[in-house]
mmCIF file of C-alpha atoms in Angstrom:
data_model
loop_
_atom_site.group_PDB
_atom_site.id
_atom_site.type_symbol
_atom_site.label_atom_id
_atom_site.label_comp_id
_atom_site.label_asym_id
_atom_site.label_seq_id
_atom_site.Cartn_x
_atom_site.Cartn_y
_atom_site.Cartn_z
ATOM 1 C CA MET A 1201 31.439 39.993 -66.144
ATOM 2 C CA LEU A 1202 29.563 41.731 -63.281
ATOM 3 C CA ILE A 1203 26.293 40.363 -61.530
ATOM 4 C CA TYR A 1204 23.763 41.371 -59.425
ATOM 5 C CA SER A 1205 22.214 38.735 -56.634
ATOM 6 C CA MET A 1206 19.885 39.637 -53.674
ATOM 7 C CA GLY A 1207 17.178 37.745 -51.796
ATOM 8 C CA VAL A 1208 14.118 39.340 -53.692
ATOM 9 C CA SER A 1209 10.588 39.340 -51.493
ATOM 10 C CA ALA A 1210 8.112 37.507 -53.647
ATOM 11 C CA ASP A 1211 7.055 41.381 -54.739
ATOM 12 C CA GLY A 1212 10.335 41.934 -56.039
ATOM 13 C CA PHE A 1213 11.711 43.890 -52.572
ATOM 14 C CA ILE A 1214 15.606 42.925 -50.793
ATOM 15 C CA ALA A 1215 13.752 45.425 -47.980
ATOM 16 C CA ASP A 1216 10.894 46.216 -46.282
ATOM 17 C CA GLU A 1217 10.189 49.941 -45.390
ATOM 18 C CA GLN A 1218 12.623 49.560 -41.821
ATOM 19 C CA GLY A 1219 14.910 47.986 -43.559
ATOM 20 C CA GLY A 1220 15.085 44.417 -42.323
ATOM 21 C CA PHE A 1221 15.220 41.896 -44.573
ATOM 22 C CA ASP A 1222 14.935 39.029 -42.108
ATOM 23 C CA PHE A 1223 12.771 37.011 -44.269
ATOM 24 C CA THR A 1224 15.881 36.507 -46.706
ATOM 25 C CA ALA A 1225 17.691 33.379 -44.058
ATOM 26 C CA PRO A 1226 18.109 31.323 -46.109
ATOM 27 C CA GLY A 1227 18.375 27.274 -45.483
ATOM 28 C CA ASP A 1228 21.440 25.042 -45.397
ATOM 29 C CA GLU A 1229 21.513 24.162 -49.506
ATOM 30 C CA GLN A 1230 20.909 27.425 -50.095
ATOM 31 C CA PHE A 1231 23.648 29.263 -48.090
ATOM 32 C CA ARG A 1232 26.003 25.649 -49.437
ATOM 33 C CA PHE A 1233 25.133 26.715 -53.721
ATOM 34 C CA GLN A 1234 25.062 30.709 -52.498
ATOM 35 C CA VAL A 1235 28.516 29.898 -51.047
ATOM 36 C CA ALA A 1236 30.061 28.565 -54.233
ATOM 37 C CA GLN A 1237 28.907 31.215 -55.619
ATOM 38 C CA ILE A 1238 30.688 33.866 -53.835
ATOM 39 C CA GLY A 1239 33.995 31.404 -54.083
ATOM 40 C CA ARG A 1240 33.942 32.106 -57.540
ATOM 41 C CA LEU A 1241 33.569 36.101 -57.505
ATOM 42 C CA GLY A 1242 37.293 37.760 -57.787
ATOM 43 C CA GLY A 1243 35.382 40.920 -56.251
ATOM 44 C CA TYR A 1244 32.540 42.429 -54.753
ATOM 45 C CA LEU A 1245 31.336 46.313 -55.301
ATOM 46 C CA MET A 1246 28.912 47.284 -52.841
ATOM 47 C CA GLY A 1247 27.449 50.525 -50.813
ATOM 48 C CA ARG A 1248 27.806 51.644 -46.890
ATOM 49 C CA LYS A 1249 25.000 49.962 -45.744
ATOM 50 C CA LEU A 1250 25.251 46.607 -46.846
ATOM 51 C CA TYR A 1251 29.638 46.588 -46.607
ATOM 52 C CA GLN A 1252 27.902 47.704 -42.774
ATOM 53 C CA THR A 1253 26.099 45.004 -42.721
ATOM 54 C CA MET A 1254 28.079 42.491 -44.397
ATOM 55 C CA ARG A 1255 31.389 42.931 -41.798
ATOM 56 C CA VAL A 1256 29.841 41.594 -39.059
ATOM 57 C CA TRP A 1257 31.367 37.879 -40.388
ATOM 58 C CA GLU A 1258 34.617 39.327 -40.701
ATOM 59 C CA THR A 1259 34.555 40.612 -36.757
ATOM 60 C CA ASP A 1260 31.747 37.733 -34.657
ATOM 61 C CA ASP A 1261 33.639 34.871 -33.560
ATOM 62 C CA SER A 1262 29.988 33.931 -32.859
ATOM 63 C CA LEU A 1263 28.180 33.404 -36.460
ATOM 64 C CA ARG A 1264 31.972 30.683 -37.499
ATOM 65 C CA THR A 1265 29.519 27.992 -36.602
ATOM 66 C CA PRO A 1266 30.901 24.033 -37.447
ATOM 67 C CA GLY A 1267 30.858 23.339 -41.483
ATOM 68 C CA VAL A 1268 29.232 26.791 -44.551
ATOM 69 C CA ALA A 1269 29.357 29.638 -41.575
ATOM 70 C CA THR A 1270 32.877 29.851 -41.087
ATOM 71 C CA VAL A 1271 33.795 28.700 -44.706
ATOM 72 C CA PHE A 1272 31.695 31.361 -45.816
ATOM 73 C CA ALA A 1273 33.093 33.258 -43.701
ATOM 74 C CA ASP A 1274 36.490 32.582 -44.844
ATOM 75 C CA THR A 1275 34.747 33.331 -47.675
ATOM 76 C CA TRP A 1276 33.706 36.874 -47.460
ATOM 77 C CA ALA A 1277 36.824 38.130 -45.069
ATOM 78 C CA ALA A 1278 39.300 37.129 -48.738
ATOM 79 C CA LEU A 1279 36.992 38.750 -51.049
ATOM 80 C CA PRO A 1280 38.300 42.501 -52.355
ATOM 81 C CA LYS A 1281 36.122 44.529 -52.191
ATOM 82 C CA VAL A 1282 35.389 48.431 -52.813
ATOM 83 C CA VAL A 1283 32.848 50.182 -50.747
ATOM 84 C CA PHE A 1284 30.855 53.216 -51.575
ATOM 85 C CA SER A 1285 29.777 56.619 -49.272
ATOM 86 C CA HIS A 1286 30.162 59.883 -48.912
ATOM 87 C CA THR A 1287 30.307 59.691 -44.683
ATOM 88 C CA LEU A 1288 33.160 56.956 -44.724
ATOM 89 C CA THR A 1289 36.384 58.251 -44.082
ATOM 90 C CA SER A 1290 38.240 54.180 -43.842
ATOM 91 C CA VAL A 1291 36.909 50.475 -44.243
ATOM 92 C CA GLU A 1292 38.328 47.348 -42.902
ATOM 93 C CA GLY A 1293 39.549 44.362 -43.924
ATOM 94 C CA ASN A 1294 40.598 44.141 -47.296
ATOM 95 C CA ALA A 1295 38.538 46.401 -48.390
ATOM 96 C CA ARG A 1296 39.246 50.278 -49.687
ATOM 97 C CA LEU A 1297 36.749 52.798 -50.450
ATOM 98 C CA ALA A 1298 35.567 53.829 -53.922
ATOM 99 C CA THR A 1299 37.342 56.765 -55.957
ATOM 100 C CA GLY A 1300 36.573 57.006 -58.567
ATOM 101 C CA THR A 1301 33.231 57.400 -60.418
ATOM 102 C CA VAL A 1302 30.709 53.978 -60.633
ATOM 103 C CA GLU A 1303 32.017 53.122 -63.984
ATOM 104 C CA GLU A 1304 35.059 53.444 -63.518
ATOM 105 C CA GLU A 1305 35.360 51.182 -60.407
ATOM 106 C CA ILE A 1306 33.415 48.827 -61.970
ATOM 107 C CA ALA A 1307 36.230 48.813 -64.883
ATOM 108 C CA ALA A 1308 38.816 48.915 -63.472
ATOM 109 C CA ALA A 1309 37.486 45.585 -60.713
ATOM 110 C CA LEU A 1310 36.572 43.867 -63.999
ATOM 111 C CA ALA A 1311 40.405 44.460 -65.437
ATOM 112 C CA SER A 1312 41.821 43.613 -62.285
ATOM 113 C CA SER A 1313 39.342 40.294 -60.895
ATOM 114 C CA PRO A 1314 40.451 36.566 -62.294
ATOM 115 C CA GLY A 1315 36.888 36.359 -61.642
ATOM 116 C CA ASP A 1316 33.288 37.373 -61.915
ATOM 117 C CA VAL A 1317 32.521 40.506 -59.694
ATOM 118 C CA SER A 1318 29.446 41.412 -58.067
ATOM 119 C CA ILE A 1319 28.029 44.605 -57.351
ATOM 120 C CA GLY A 1320 25.536 45.006 -54.026
ATOM 121 C CA GLY A 1321 23.642 47.655 -52.573
ATOM 122 C CA ALA A 1322 20.126 49.085 -53.808
ATOM 123 C CA ASP A 1323 21.185 52.242 -54.960
ATOM 124 C CA LEU A 1324 24.134 51.491 -55.818
ATOM 125 C CA ALA A 1325 23.181 48.646 -58.133
ATOM 126 C CA ALA A 1326 20.774 51.245 -59.148
ATOM 127 C CA GLU A 1327 23.566 53.456 -60.852
ATOM 128 C CA ALA A 1328 24.757 50.511 -62.341
ATOM 129 C CA ILE A 1329 21.598 48.890 -63.746
ATOM 130 C CA HIS A 1330 20.502 52.325 -65.193
ATOM 131 C CA LEU A 1331 24.258 52.565 -67.209
ATOM 132 C CA ASP A 1332 23.537 49.325 -67.873
ATOM 133 C CA LEU A 1333 26.659 47.599 -66.736
ATOM 134 C CA ILE A 1334 25.972 44.877 -64.828
ATOM 135 C CA ASP A 1335 25.593 41.240 -67.107
ATOM 136 C CA GLU A 1336 23.694 38.938 -65.316
ATOM 137 C CA TYR A 1337 20.979 38.815 -62.741
ATOM 138 C CA ARG A 1338 19.940 36.412 -59.815
ATOM 139 C CA LEU A 1339 17.512 36.567 -57.560
ATOM 140 C CA PHE A 1340 16.469 34.126 -54.641
ATOM 141 C CA ARG A 1341 12.689 34.351 -54.697
ATOM 142 C CA TYR A 1342 11.201 34.195 -50.978
ATOM 143 C CA PRO A 1343 7.016 32.911 -50.330
ATOM 144 C CA VAL A 1344 6.364 36.775 -49.026
ATOM 145 C CA VAL A 1345 4.941 39.949 -49.945
ATOM 146 C CA ILE A 1346 5.926 42.909 -48.305
ATOM 147 C CA GLY A 1347 4.691 45.127 -50.505
ATOM 148 C CA ASN A 1348 6.403 48.733 -49.986
ATOM 149 C CA GLY A 1349 10.300 48.491 -49.235
ATOM 150 C CA THR A 1350 13.986 48.576 -50.914
ATOM 151 C CA ARG A 1351 12.582 47.165 -54.411
ATOM 152 C CA TYR A 1352 15.635 44.720 -56.503
ATOM 153 C CA TRP A 1353 14.478 46.816 -59.458
ATOM 154 C CA PRO A 1354 14.874 50.927 -59.842
ATOM 155 C CA PRO A 1355 12.396 52.023 -62.100
ATOM 156 C CA LEU A 1356 13.529 51.855 -65.602
ATOM 157 C CA GLU A 1357 12.796 54.370 -68.863
ATOM 158 C CA ARG A 1358 13.233 51.806 -71.190
ATOM 159 C CA ARG A 1359 12.938 47.736 -71.888
ATOM 160 C CA MET A 1360 15.391 45.857 -70.730
ATOM 161 C CA PRO A 1361 15.604 42.736 -72.368
ATOM 162 C CA LEU A 1362 16.482 39.448 -70.623
ATOM 163 C CA THR A 1363 17.088 35.182 -70.686
ATOM 164 C CA LEU A 1364 16.872 33.230 -68.429
ATOM 165 C CA VAL A 1365 20.027 31.144 -67.828
ATOM 166 C CA GLY A 1366 18.904 28.994 -64.793
ATOM 167 C CA THR A 1367 16.923 28.623 -62.208
ATOM 168 C CA ARG A 1368 17.146 26.379 -58.640
ATOM 169 C CA THR A 1369 14.188 25.399 -55.876
ATOM 170 C CA PHE A 1370 16.054 25.157 -52.448
ATOM 171 C CA GLY A 1371 13.877 23.265 -49.267
ATOM 172 C CA GLY A 1372 10.318 24.123 -52.004
ATOM 173 C CA ARG A 1373 9.883 27.320 -50.835
ATOM 174 C CA VAL A 1374 13.044 29.310 -52.311
ATOM 175 C CA VAL A 1375 13.351 29.920 -56.467
ATOM 176 C CA TYR A 1376 16.267 30.984 -57.468
ATOM 177 C CA GLU A 1377 16.512 32.603 -60.757
ATOM 178 C CA GLU A 1378 19.259 33.471 -63.051
ATOM 179 C CA TYR A 1379 19.343 35.837 -66.003
ATOM 180 C CA ARG A 1380 21.610 37.101 -68.678
ATOM 181 C CA ARG A 1381 21.909 40.753 -69.291
ATOM 182 C CA LEU A 1382 20.477 40.720 -73.776
ATOM 183 C CA ARG A 1383 22.809 43.465 -75.522
ATOM 184 C CA TYR A 1384 22.760 43.796 -79.467
ATOM 185 C CA GLY A 1385 24.226 41.074 -81.312
ATOM 186 C CA VAL A 1386 23.949 38.434 -78.344
ATOM 187 C CA THR A 1387 21.068 35.962 -78.897
ATOM 188 C CA PRO A 1388 19.183 34.391 -75.766
ATOM 189 C CA ASP A 1389 21.113 30.816 -77.494
ATOM 190 C CA SER A 1390 24.480 32.596 -77.089
ATOM 191 C CA ALA A 1391 23.459 33.925 -73.837
ATOM 192 C CA ALA A 1392 22.369 31.030 -72.363
ATOM 193 C CA GLY A 1393 25.720 29.526 -71.319
ATOM 194 C CA PRO A 1394 25.270 25.907 -69.295
ATOM 195 C CA GLY A 1395 23.460 27.516 -66.426
ATOM 196 C CA PRO A 1396 24.498 27.574 -62.982
ATOM 197 C CA ALA A 1397 26.175 24.350 -61.335
#
């Protein structure tokens, strides 16, 4: 299963006009939940900006504070990653540069992964959305209105039927929403599954 998971503002932006996403800092309970989700992944496909943003978890030892931060850093470092970039000539850690199309790399990642695969970065995810390759959408919705910036959802030329398979609230402020893509021959009941742990 291919998953697109990001923190978003109440009006659906993952970053403001300057690229800032400081409003998505998770509390402890939410951070543990997200670490558990990442720990179940078998791979991650990402754009250059997200790769460079997240690289700090593998290079900055000061982030390895006792507890969940260290667990996240170790989990993230061990996760196989495919990076899509027109400018990078190399990547580090457990990552490689994409050599195929988005569709080819997604198919390869899903075929070789022991678990689900996640995709991140607005432009990369938008391409996968337009190709209708994403199976599940996960949003951590924060109580702030941005007004403009980088959208979670790209403009679409057609409706995309979804079914809500899970929700959760963290700290009385962040609402987690989990949606499954409805495809031909799949009913909402059969798509729902057990929901998040």
